[in-house]
Amino acid sequence: MTNEGRGFEVHLPAEDGVDVVAEDTQQAAKGGEGKKGSFWRELPVLVVVALLLALLIKSFVVQAFYIPSESMEDTLLKNDRVLVNKLVYHVRDIERGDVVVFSGVDSWDPEIQLEEPTNPVAAFFRWVGTAFGVVPGEKDYIKRVIGVPGDKVKCCDAKGRVTVNGTPIDEQGYLYPGDQPSQSDFEVTVPPDRLWVMGDHRSVSLDSRSHVGDPGGGTIPIDKVIGRAFVIVWPFDRAKILPIPDTFSQPALQTAVSAAPLAAGFVGAVPLVLLRRRMTRR
């Protein structure tokens, strides 16, 4: 501040400015420490919430699965990871050609043998790894649907092909190179609420053909199906969609099944019509 009348200047003490700056710096430092402390306190909560959300998605929407064997080569290779859609069969029926994951608990023997965890901690990490597709599930299987309820599945015709409702299916697009459609003959009519499933690597796959002597004649219950494998996500260089092969869209396959209920209804209706005519005459 300047006093023009007397010709001298008055300055504020330098110490006041230094004290203000020091105080502001200390407050800023304390604020930064508080934010860091708050982040580390909230981190466990964020991790738990993220884990719960992931488990909810895994339980009801999409789940990752680990491919433990060669039974679906070359479509799926050992150690591939696939995503399985758990909602799709709530809006449509299972279709021939779908690649499905299903539970074999209390029915099929596991295709691979895993050592049981030796302690609760190891068991917990095994469960987490299975849930997120990091390790294989001992009782989970992945196969291709060949026959749906009502289908007559047979092998082999004169050309060595699998037939569904008398119509041969062209499996060259997904069958393992050099494999025959089947090394053994079979003929089965798929019961209601069940499926006939086979691996793409027929010479090593323990599929429905290996369980024809079991209850259900080798077929699996539809209610054991977990979902449809629709994409490979790991390794990245193999990432791709898993479509239904064109051979399963043959009109003859659909017609054979759709005609069966109609024929059954017609057969059942004939006696009723005859009975009604007889009663009318009387």
PDB file of C-alpha atoms in Angstrom:
ATOM      1  CA  MET A   1       0.000   0.000   0.000  1.00  0.00           C
ATOM      2  CA  THR A   2       1.385   3.489  -0.938  1.00  0.00           C
ATOM      3  CA  ASN A   3       0.897   6.760   0.930  1.00  0.00           C
ATOM      4  CA  GLU A   4       1.288   9.388  -1.805  1.00  0.00           C
ATOM      5  CA  GLY A   5       1.170  12.303   0.661  1.00  0.00           C
ATOM      6  CA  ARG A   6       4.132  11.152   2.771  1.00  0.00           C
ATOM      7  CA  GLY A   7       6.103   9.268   0.081  1.00  0.00           C
ATOM      8  CA  PHE A   8       6.654   5.881   1.697  1.00  0.00           C
ATOM      9  CA  GLU A   9       5.191   2.350   1.218  1.00  0.00           C
ATOM     10  CA  VAL A  10       3.722  -0.109   3.703  1.00  0.00           C
ATOM     11  CA  HIS A  11       3.999  -3.887   2.911  1.00  0.00           C
ATOM     12  CA  LEU A  12       2.162  -6.834   4.492  1.00  0.00           C
ATOM     13  CA  PRO A  13       4.467  -9.236   6.368  1.00  0.00           C
ATOM     14  CA  ALA A  14       5.758 -12.005   4.133  1.00  0.00           C
ATOM     15  CA  GLU A  15       5.063 -14.531   6.857  1.00  0.00           C
ATOM     16  CA  ASP A  16       1.276 -14.110   6.469  1.00  0.00           C
ATOM     17  CA  GLY A  17       1.380 -15.191   2.805  1.00  0.00           C
ATOM     18  CA  VAL A  18       3.627 -18.167   3.626  1.00  0.00           C
ATOM     19  CA  ASP A  19       1.280 -19.314   6.401  1.00  0.00           C
ATOM     20  CA  VAL A  20      -1.753 -19.187   4.067  1.00  0.00           C
ATOM     21  CA  VAL A  21       0.001 -21.213   1.369  1.00  0.00           C
ATOM     22  CA  ALA A  22       1.277 -23.774   3.881  1.00  0.00           C
ATOM     23  CA  GLU A  23      -2.189 -24.205   5.353  1.00  0.00           C
ATOM     24  CA  ASP A  24      -3.756 -24.741   1.921  1.00  0.00           C
ATOM     25  CA  THR A  25      -1.059 -27.277   1.024  1.00  0.00           C
ATOM     26  CA  GLN A  26      -1.644 -29.223   4.240  1.00  0.00           C
ATOM     27  CA  GLN A  27      -5.394 -29.308   3.639  1.00  0.00           C
ATOM     28  CA  ALA A  28      -4.903 -30.516   0.056  1.00  0.00           C
ATOM     29  CA  ALA A  29      -2.534 -33.243   1.255  1.00  0.00           C
ATOM     30  CA  LYS A  30      -5.021 -34.372   3.876  1.00  0.00           C
ATOM     31  CA  GLY A  31      -7.786 -34.412   1.265  1.00  0.00           C
ATOM     32  CA  GLY A  32      -5.684 -36.610  -1.069  1.00  0.00           C
ATOM     33  CA  GLU A  33      -4.911 -39.033   1.738  1.00  0.00           C
ATOM     34  CA  GLY A  34      -8.602 -39.191   2.559  1.00  0.00           C
ATOM     35  CA  LYS A  35      -9.527 -40.064  -1.023  1.00  0.00           C
ATOM     36  CA  LYS A  36      -6.886 -42.786  -1.169  1.00  0.00           C
ATOM     37  CA  GLY A  37      -8.066 -44.219   2.122  1.00  0.00           C
ATOM     38  CA  SER A  38     -11.657 -44.141   0.952  1.00  0.00           C
ATOM     39  CA  PHE A  39     -10.759 -46.013  -2.264  1.00  0.00           C
ATOM     40  CA  TRP A  40      -9.008 -48.833  -0.414  1.00  0.00           C
ATOM     41  CA  ARG A  41     -11.919 -49.113   2.024  1.00  0.00           C
ATOM     42  CA  GLU A  42     -14.408 -49.344  -0.850  1.00  0.00           C
ATOM     43  CA  LEU A  43     -12.362 -51.742  -2.991  1.00  0.00           C
ATOM     44  CA  PRO A  44     -13.456 -54.945  -1.173  1.00  0.00           C
ATOM     45  CA  VAL A  45     -17.085 -53.885  -1.528  1.00  0.00           C
ATOM     46  CA  LEU A  46     -16.625 -53.269  -5.258  1.00  0.00           C
ATOM     47  CA  VAL A  47     -14.987 -56.673  -5.683  1.00  0.00           C
ATOM     48  CA  VAL A  48     -17.811 -58.437  -3.835  1.00  0.00           C
ATOM     49  CA  VAL A  49     -20.480 -56.613  -5.861  1.00  0.00           C
ATOM     50  CA  ALA A  50     -18.707 -57.433  -9.136  1.00  0.00           C
ATOM     51  CA  LEU A  51     -18.430 -61.098  -8.108  1.00  0.00           C
ATOM     52  CA  LEU A  52     -22.117 -61.280  -7.185  1.00  0.00           C
ATOM     53  CA  LEU A  53     -23.146 -59.697 -10.491  1.00  0.00           C
ATOM     54  CA  ALA A  54     -20.930 -62.125 -12.383  1.00  0.00           C
ATOM     55  CA  LEU A  55     -22.471 -65.074 -10.530  1.00  0.00           C
ATOM     56  CA  LEU A  56     -25.980 -63.830 -11.281  1.00  0.00           C
ATOM     57  CA  ILE A  57     -25.166 -63.499 -14.975  1.00  0.00           C
ATOM     58  CA  LYS A  58     -23.530 -66.929 -14.922  1.00  0.00           C
ATOM     59  CA  SER A  59     -26.511 -68.510 -13.193  1.00  0.00           C
ATOM     60  CA  PHE A  60     -29.254 -67.118 -15.396  1.00  0.00           C
ATOM     61  CA  VAL A  61     -27.924 -65.597 -18.635  1.00  0.00           C
ATOM     62  CA  VAL A  62     -24.504 -66.648 -20.002  1.00  0.00           C
ATOM     63  CA  GLN A  63     -21.838 -68.962 -18.634  1.00  0.00           C
ATOM     64  CA  ALA A  64     -18.344 -69.790 -19.815  1.00  0.00           C
ATOM     65  CA  PHE A  65     -17.387 -73.450 -20.157  1.00  0.00           C
ATOM     66  CA  TYR A  66     -14.023 -75.143 -20.532  1.00  0.00           C
ATOM     67  CA  ILE A  67     -13.633 -77.885 -23.170  1.00  0.00           C
ATOM     68  CA  PRO A  68     -11.828 -80.763 -21.419  1.00  0.00           C
ATOM     69  CA  SER A  69     -11.618 -83.424 -24.140  1.00  0.00           C
ATOM     70  CA  GLU A  70     -11.271 -84.116 -27.867  1.00  0.00           C
ATOM     71  CA  SER A  71     -14.851 -85.375 -28.307  1.00  0.00           C
ATOM     72  CA  MET A  72     -16.028 -82.301 -30.266  1.00  0.00           C
ATOM     73  CA  GLU A  73     -12.984 -81.806 -32.504  1.00  0.00           C
ATOM     74  CA  ASP A  74     -12.531 -80.064 -34.885  1.00  0.00           C
ATOM     75  CA  THR A  75     -15.494 -77.873 -34.022  1.00  0.00           C
ATOM     76  CA  LEU A  76     -14.154 -77.435 -30.488  1.00  0.00           C
ATOM     77  CA  LEU A  77     -10.604 -78.189 -29.438  1.00  0.00           C
ATOM     78  CA  LYS A  78      -9.389 -79.242 -26.038  1.00  0.00           C
ATOM     79  CA  ASN A  79      -8.827 -76.188 -23.775  1.00  0.00           C
ATOM     80  CA  ASP A  80     -11.196 -73.991 -25.806  1.00  0.00           C
ATOM     81  CA  ARG A  81     -13.601 -71.784 -23.845  1.00  0.00           C
ATOM     82  CA  VAL A  82     -17.153 -71.295 -25.061  1.00  0.00           C
ATOM     83  CA  LEU A  83     -20.038 -69.119 -23.947  1.00  0.00           C
ATOM     84  CA  VAL A  84     -23.330 -70.862 -23.283  1.00  0.00           C
ATOM     85  CA  ASN A  85     -26.667 -69.086 -23.663  1.00  0.00           C
ATOM     86  CA  LYS A  86     -28.962 -70.126 -20.810  1.00  0.00           C
ATOM     87  CA  LEU A  87     -31.968 -68.090 -21.931  1.00  0.00           C
ATOM     88  CA  VAL A  88     -32.396 -69.271 -25.510  1.00  0.00           C
ATOM     89  CA  TYR A  89     -34.426 -72.369 -24.669  1.00  0.00           C
ATOM     90  CA  HIS A  90     -36.927 -70.288 -22.749  1.00  0.00           C
ATOM     91  CA  VAL A  91     -37.956 -68.673 -26.040  1.00  0.00           C
ATOM     92  CA  ARG A  92     -37.472 -71.567 -28.502  1.00  0.00           C
ATOM     93  CA  ASP A  93     -37.168 -75.342 -28.512  1.00  0.00           C
ATOM     94  CA  ILE A  94     -33.873 -77.184 -28.774  1.00  0.00           C
ATOM     95  CA  GLU A  95     -33.108 -77.775 -32.449  1.00  0.00           C
ATOM     96  CA  ARG A  96     -31.180 -80.433 -34.301  1.00  0.00           C
ATOM     97  CA  GLY A  97     -27.621 -79.280 -34.860  1.00  0.00           C
ATOM     98  CA  ASP A  98     -27.439 -77.218 -31.667  1.00  0.00           C
ATOM     99  CA  VAL A  99     -24.252 -77.685 -29.639  1.00  0.00           C
ATOM    100  CA  VAL A 100     -25.500 -78.040 -26.065  1.00  0.00           C
ATOM    101  CA  VAL A 101     -23.960 -78.301 -22.627  1.00  0.00           C
ATOM    102  CA  PHE A 102     -25.792 -80.618 -20.253  1.00  0.00           C
ATOM    103  CA  SER A 103     -25.334 -82.129 -16.835  1.00  0.00           C
ATOM    104  CA  GLY A 104     -24.571 -85.831 -16.572  1.00  0.00           C
ATOM    105  CA  VAL A 105     -24.970 -86.049 -12.796  1.00  0.00           C
ATOM    106  CA  ASP A 106     -26.271 -89.482 -11.754  1.00  0.00           C
ATOM    107  CA  SER A 107     -26.365 -90.639 -15.376  1.00  0.00           C
ATOM    108  CA  TRP A 108     -23.248 -90.565 -17.547  1.00  0.00           C
ATOM    109  CA  ASP A 109     -19.763 -91.260 -16.273  1.00  0.00           C
ATOM    110  CA  PRO A 110     -17.348 -88.325 -16.619  1.00  0.00           C
ATOM    111  CA  GLU A 111     -15.241 -88.192 -19.791  1.00  0.00           C
ATOM    112  CA  ILE A 112     -12.286 -87.001 -17.719  1.00  0.00           C
ATOM    113  CA  GLN A 113     -11.239 -87.918 -14.197  1.00  0.00           C
ATOM    114  CA  LEU A 114     -10.425 -85.044 -11.855  1.00  0.00           C
ATOM    115  CA  GLU A 115      -8.844 -85.402  -8.448  1.00  0.00           C
ATOM    116  CA  GLU A 116     -11.083 -84.369  -5.597  1.00  0.00           C
ATOM    117  CA  PRO A 117      -9.919 -81.222  -3.722  1.00  0.00           C
ATOM    118  CA  THR A 118      -8.062 -82.090  -0.536  1.00  0.00           C
ATOM    119  CA  ASN A 119      -9.365 -79.194   1.569  1.00  0.00           C
ATOM    120  CA  PRO A 120     -12.243 -76.672   1.654  1.00  0.00           C
ATOM    121  CA  VAL A 121     -10.100 -73.849   0.254  1.00  0.00           C
ATOM    122  CA  ALA A 122      -9.117 -75.904  -2.788  1.00  0.00           C
ATOM    123  CA  ALA A 123     -12.740 -76.988  -3.207  1.00  0.00           C
ATOM    124  CA  PHE A 124     -13.861 -73.353  -3.163  1.00  0.00           C
ATOM    125  CA  PHE A 125     -11.360 -72.329  -5.844  1.00  0.00           C
ATOM    126  CA  ARG A 126     -12.336 -75.378  -7.926  1.00  0.00           C
ATOM    127  CA  TRP A 127     -15.973 -74.242  -7.714  1.00  0.00           C
ATOM    128  CA  VAL A 128     -15.092 -70.673  -8.710  1.00  0.00           C
ATOM    129  CA  GLY A 129     -12.914 -71.904 -11.581  1.00  0.00           C
ATOM    130  CA  THR A 130     -15.690 -74.157 -12.863  1.00  0.00           C
ATOM    131  CA  ALA A 131     -18.275 -71.384 -12.557  1.00  0.00           C
ATOM    132  CA  PHE A 132     -16.208 -69.036 -14.719  1.00  0.00           C
ATOM    133  CA  GLY A 133     -14.983 -71.583 -17.246  1.00  0.00           C
ATOM    134  CA  VAL A 134     -11.373 -71.640 -16.053  1.00  0.00           C
ATOM    135  CA  VAL A 135     -11.372 -75.357 -15.170  1.00  0.00           C
ATOM    136  CA  PRO A 136     -13.586 -78.157 -16.538  1.00  0.00           C
ATOM    137  CA  GLY A 137     -16.693 -79.392 -14.788  1.00  0.00           C
ATOM    138  CA  GLU A 138     -16.427 -83.125 -14.170  1.00  0.00           C
ATOM    139  CA  LYS A 139     -20.118 -83.796 -14.814  1.00  0.00           C
ATOM    140  CA  ASP A 140     -20.750 -81.299 -17.615  1.00  0.00           C
ATOM    141  CA  TYR A 141     -20.823 -82.518 -21.208  1.00  0.00           C
ATOM    142  CA  ILE A 142     -20.916 -80.778 -24.568  1.00  0.00           C
ATOM    143  CA  LYS A 143     -22.365 -82.557 -27.625  1.00  0.00           C
ATOM    144  CA  ARG A 144     -24.311 -81.889 -30.802  1.00  0.00           C
ATOM    145  CA  VAL A 145     -28.036 -82.582 -30.898  1.00  0.00           C
ATOM    146  CA  ILE A 146     -28.841 -85.062 -33.677  1.00  0.00           C
ATOM    147  CA  GLY A 147     -32.365 -86.113 -32.718  1.00  0.00           C
ATOM    148  CA  VAL A 148     -35.186 -84.322 -30.886  1.00  0.00           C
ATOM    149  CA  PRO A 149     -38.318 -85.921 -29.364  1.00  0.00           C
ATOM    150  CA  GLY A 150     -40.130 -88.113 -31.895  1.00  0.00           C
ATOM    151  CA  ASP A 151     -37.169 -88.419 -34.277  1.00  0.00           C
ATOM    152  CA  LYS A 152     -36.074 -91.792 -35.590  1.00  0.00           C
ATOM    153  CA  VAL A 153     -32.266 -91.709 -35.693  1.00  0.00           C
ATOM    154  CA  LYS A 154     -30.463 -94.502 -37.491  1.00  0.00           C
ATOM    155  CA  CYS A 155     -27.008 -95.459 -38.686  1.00  0.00           C
ATOM    156  CA  CYS A 156     -26.057 -96.279 -41.148  1.00  0.00           C
ATOM    157  CA  ASP A 157     -27.674 -96.156 -44.594  1.00  0.00           C
ATOM    158  CA  ALA A 158     -26.183 -97.750 -47.725  1.00  0.00           C
ATOM    159  CA  LYS A 159     -23.714 -94.870 -48.006  1.00  0.00           C
ATOM    160  CA  GLY A 160     -22.685 -95.012 -44.351  1.00  0.00           C
ATOM    161  CA  ARG A 161     -24.625 -91.889 -43.316  1.00  0.00           C
ATOM    162  CA  VAL A 162     -26.698 -91.111 -40.234  1.00  0.00           C
ATOM    163  CA  THR A 163     -30.361 -90.666 -41.093  1.00  0.00           C
ATOM    164  CA  VAL A 164     -33.017 -88.732 -39.194  1.00  0.00           C
ATOM    165  CA  ASN A 165     -36.587 -89.718 -40.001  1.00  0.00           C
ATOM    166  CA  GLY A 166     -35.257 -91.535 -43.065  1.00  0.00           C
ATOM    167  CA  THR A 167     -33.433 -88.463 -44.370  1.00  0.00           C
ATOM    168  CA  PRO A 168     -29.604 -88.631 -44.515  1.00  0.00           C
ATOM    169  CA  ILE A 169     -27.716 -85.721 -42.995  1.00  0.00           C
ATOM    170  CA  ASP A 170     -24.523 -84.367 -44.531  1.00  0.00           C
ATOM    171  CA  GLU A 171     -22.011 -84.151 -41.676  1.00  0.00           C
ATOM    172  CA  GLN A 172     -18.849 -83.427 -43.635  1.00  0.00           C
ATOM    173  CA  GLY A 173     -18.884 -79.781 -42.581  1.00  0.00           C
ATOM    174  CA  TYR A 174     -18.362 -80.575 -38.894  1.00  0.00           C
ATOM    175  CA  LEU A 175     -17.353 -84.234 -38.620  1.00  0.00           C
ATOM    176  CA  TYR A 176     -13.729 -84.838 -37.581  1.00  0.00           C
ATOM    177  CA  PRO A 177     -11.593 -85.408 -40.712  1.00  0.00           C
ATOM    178  CA  GLY A 178     -11.296 -89.100 -41.479  1.00  0.00           C
ATOM    179  CA  ASP A 179     -14.030 -90.161 -39.045  1.00  0.00           C
ATOM    180  CA  GLN A 180     -17.015 -92.260 -40.075  1.00  0.00           C
ATOM    181  CA  PRO A 181     -20.440 -91.037 -38.950  1.00  0.00           C
ATOM    182  CA  SER A 182     -20.460 -94.035 -36.597  1.00  0.00           C
ATOM    183  CA  GLN A 183     -18.363 -97.126 -36.030  1.00  0.00           C
ATOM    184  CA  SER A 184     -21.406 -99.034 -34.776  1.00  0.00           C
ATOM    185  CA  ASP A 185     -24.946 -99.416 -36.065  1.00  0.00           C
ATOM    186  CA  PHE A 186     -27.876 -98.125 -34.067  1.00  0.00           C
ATOM    187  CA  GLU A 187     -31.527 -97.286 -34.456  1.00  0.00           C
ATOM    188  CA  VAL A 188     -33.522 -95.346 -31.902  1.00  0.00           C
ATOM    189  CA  THR A 189     -36.761 -93.405 -31.669  1.00  0.00           C
ATOM    190  CA  VAL A 190     -36.164 -90.461 -29.349  1.00  0.00           C
ATOM    191  CA  PRO A 191     -38.666 -90.545 -26.454  1.00  0.00           C
ATOM    192  CA  PRO A 192     -40.619 -87.463 -25.356  1.00  0.00           C
ATOM    193  CA  ASP A 193     -38.613 -84.857 -23.437  1.00  0.00           C
ATOM    194  CA  ARG A 194     -35.294 -86.407 -24.429  1.00  0.00           C
ATOM    195  CA  LEU A 195     -32.491 -85.864 -26.981  1.00  0.00           C
ATOM    196  CA  TRP A 196     -30.055 -88.001 -28.973  1.00  0.00           C
ATOM    197  CA  VAL A 197     -26.620 -86.349 -28.882  1.00  0.00           C
ATOM    198  CA  MET A 198     -23.286 -87.142 -30.529  1.00  0.00           C
ATOM    199  CA  GLY A 199     -19.797 -85.690 -30.513  1.00  0.00           C
ATOM    200  CA  ASP A 200     -18.251 -84.398 -33.743  1.00  0.00           C
ATOM    201  CA  HIS A 201     -15.144 -86.550 -33.179  1.00  0.00           C
ATOM    202  CA  ARG A 202     -17.073 -89.804 -33.439  1.00  0.00           C
ATOM    203  CA  SER A 203     -14.163 -92.196 -32.966  1.00  0.00           C
ATOM    204  CA  VAL A 204     -13.397 -90.904 -29.442  1.00  0.00           C
ATOM    205  CA  SER A 205     -16.723 -89.462 -28.290  1.00  0.00           C
ATOM    206  CA  LEU A 206     -18.585 -91.224 -25.476  1.00  0.00           C
ATOM    207  CA  ASP A 207     -22.003 -90.003 -26.528  1.00  0.00           C
ATOM    208  CA  SER A 208     -25.526 -91.449 -26.810  1.00  0.00           C
ATOM    209  CA  ARG A 209     -24.170 -94.468 -28.706  1.00  0.00           C
ATOM    210  CA  SER A 210     -22.167 -95.477 -25.633  1.00  0.00           C
ATOM    211  CA  HIS A 211     -25.246 -95.454 -23.391  1.00  0.00           C
ATOM    212  CA  VAL A 212     -27.843 -97.372 -25.385  1.00  0.00           C
ATOM    213  CA  GLY A 213     -28.059 -99.880 -22.523  1.00  0.00           C
ATOM    214  CA  ASP A 214     -28.845 -97.172 -19.959  1.00  0.00           C
ATOM    215  CA  PRO A 215     -32.329 -95.955 -19.037  1.00  0.00           C
ATOM    216  CA  GLY A 216     -33.530 -93.799 -21.909  1.00  0.00           C
ATOM    217  CA  GLY A 217     -31.632 -95.856 -24.493  1.00  0.00           C
ATOM    218  CA  GLY A 218     -28.721 -93.398 -24.658  1.00  0.00           C
ATOM    219  CA  THR A 219     -30.878 -90.278 -24.862  1.00  0.00           C
ATOM    220  CA  ILE A 220     -30.521 -87.440 -22.353  1.00  0.00           C
ATOM    221  CA  PRO A 221     -33.307 -85.583 -20.511  1.00  0.00           C
ATOM    222  CA  ILE A 222     -34.080 -82.145 -21.912  1.00  0.00           C
ATOM    223  CA  ASP A 223     -34.301 -80.749 -18.379  1.00  0.00           C
ATOM    224  CA  LYS A 224     -30.600 -81.561 -17.905  1.00  0.00           C
ATOM    225  CA  VAL A 225     -29.599 -79.189 -20.717  1.00  0.00           C
ATOM    226  CA  ILE A 226     -27.831 -76.113 -19.312  1.00  0.00           C
ATOM    227  CA  GLY A 227     -27.826 -74.104 -22.524  1.00  0.00           C
ATOM    228  CA  ARG A 228     -26.581 -73.685 -26.086  1.00  0.00           C
ATOM    229  CA  ALA A 229     -22.901 -73.070 -26.837  1.00  0.00           C
ATOM    230  CA  PHE A 230     -22.977 -70.239 -29.347  1.00  0.00           C
ATOM    231  CA  VAL A 231     -19.457 -68.794 -29.544  1.00  0.00           C
ATOM    232  CA  ILE A 232     -15.801 -69.695 -28.914  1.00  0.00           C
ATOM    233  CA  VAL A 233     -14.156 -66.921 -26.889  1.00  0.00           C
ATOM    234  CA  TRP A 234     -10.743 -68.419 -26.140  1.00  0.00           C
ATOM    235  CA  PRO A 235      -8.161 -68.627 -27.585  1.00  0.00           C
ATOM    236  CA  PHE A 236      -8.700 -65.378 -29.464  1.00  0.00           C
ATOM    237  CA  ASP A 237      -7.344 -66.736 -32.738  1.00  0.00           C
ATOM    238  CA  ARG A 238     -10.152 -69.333 -32.733  1.00  0.00           C
ATOM    239  CA  ALA A 239     -12.966 -66.996 -31.711  1.00  0.00           C
ATOM    240  CA  LYS A 240     -16.050 -67.650 -33.851  1.00  0.00           C
ATOM    241  CA  ILE A 241     -19.806 -68.174 -33.798  1.00  0.00           C
ATOM    242  CA  LEU A 242     -21.132 -71.756 -33.648  1.00  0.00           C
ATOM    243  CA  PRO A 243     -24.013 -71.870 -36.159  1.00  0.00           C
ATOM    244  CA  ILE A 244     -26.437 -74.712 -36.848  1.00  0.00           C
ATOM    245  CA  PRO A 245     -25.190 -76.614 -39.945  1.00  0.00           C
ATOM    246  CA  ASP A 246     -27.350 -76.195 -43.045  1.00  0.00           C
ATOM    247  CA  THR A 247     -28.041 -79.931 -43.319  1.00  0.00           C
ATOM    248  CA  PHE A 248     -30.390 -79.713 -40.329  1.00  0.00           C
ATOM    249  CA  SER A 249     -32.636 -77.250 -42.137  1.00  0.00           C
ATOM    250  CA  GLN A 250     -33.752 -79.848 -44.703  1.00  0.00           C
ATOM    251  CA  PRO A 251     -37.544 -79.623 -45.070  1.00  0.00           C
ATOM    252  CA  ALA A 252     -37.820 -83.428 -44.989  1.00  0.00           C
ATOM    253  CA  LEU A 253     -36.588 -83.496 -41.390  1.00  0.00           C
ATOM    254  CA  GLN A 254     -39.224 -81.021 -40.249  1.00  0.00           C
ATOM    255  CA  THR A 255     -42.030 -82.604 -42.243  1.00  0.00           C
ATOM    256  CA  ALA A 256     -41.469 -86.062 -40.837  1.00  0.00           C
ATOM    257  CA  VAL A 257     -41.805 -84.915 -37.246  1.00  0.00           C
ATOM    258  CA  SER A 258     -44.656 -82.468 -37.801  1.00  0.00           C
ATOM    259  CA  ALA A 259     -46.617 -85.117 -39.716  1.00  0.00           C
ATOM    260  CA  ALA A 260     -46.422 -87.630 -36.880  1.00  0.00           C
ATOM    261  CA  PRO A 261     -48.888 -85.883 -34.523  1.00  0.00           C
ATOM    262  CA  LEU A 262     -51.225 -85.256 -37.472  1.00  0.00           C
ATOM    263  CA  ALA A 263     -51.169 -88.919 -38.454  1.00  0.00           C
ATOM    264  CA  ALA A 264     -51.739 -89.983 -34.857  1.00  0.00           C
ATOM    265  CA  GLY A 265     -54.655 -87.589 -34.584  1.00  0.00           C
ATOM    266  CA  PHE A 266     -56.155 -88.892 -37.805  1.00  0.00           C
ATOM    267  CA  VAL A 267     -55.872 -92.497 -36.648  1.00  0.00           C
ATOM    268  CA  GLY A 268     -57.540 -91.616 -33.374  1.00  0.00           C
ATOM    269  CA  ALA A 269     -60.300 -89.649 -35.067  1.00  0.00           C
ATOM    270  CA  VAL A 270     -61.410 -92.416 -37.451  1.00  0.00           C
ATOM    271  CA  PRO A 271     -63.046 -94.648 -34.786  1.00  0.00           C
ATOM    272  CA  LEU A 272     -64.837 -91.620 -33.319  1.00  0.00           C
ATOM    273  CA  VAL A 273     -66.304 -90.670 -36.717  1.00  0.00           C
ATOM    274  CA  LEU A 274     -67.465 -94.238 -37.362  1.00  0.00           C
ATOM    275  CA  LEU A 275     -69.028 -94.450 -33.912  1.00  0.00           C
ATOM    276  CA  ARG A 276     -70.871 -91.175 -34.457  1.00  0.00           C
ATOM    277  CA  ARG A 277     -72.283 -92.353 -37.805  1.00  0.00           C
ATOM    278  CA  ARG A 278     -73.497 -95.583 -36.247  1.00  0.00           C
ATOM    279  CA  MET A 279     -75.234 -93.721 -33.441  1.00  0.00           C
ATOM    280  CA  THR A 280     -76.818 -91.291 -35.925  1.00  0.00           C
ATOM    281  CA  ARG A 281     -78.289 -94.159 -37.974  1.00  0.00           C
ATOM    282  CA  ARG A 282     -79.859 -95.575 -34.862  1.00  0.00           C
TER     283      ARG A 282
END
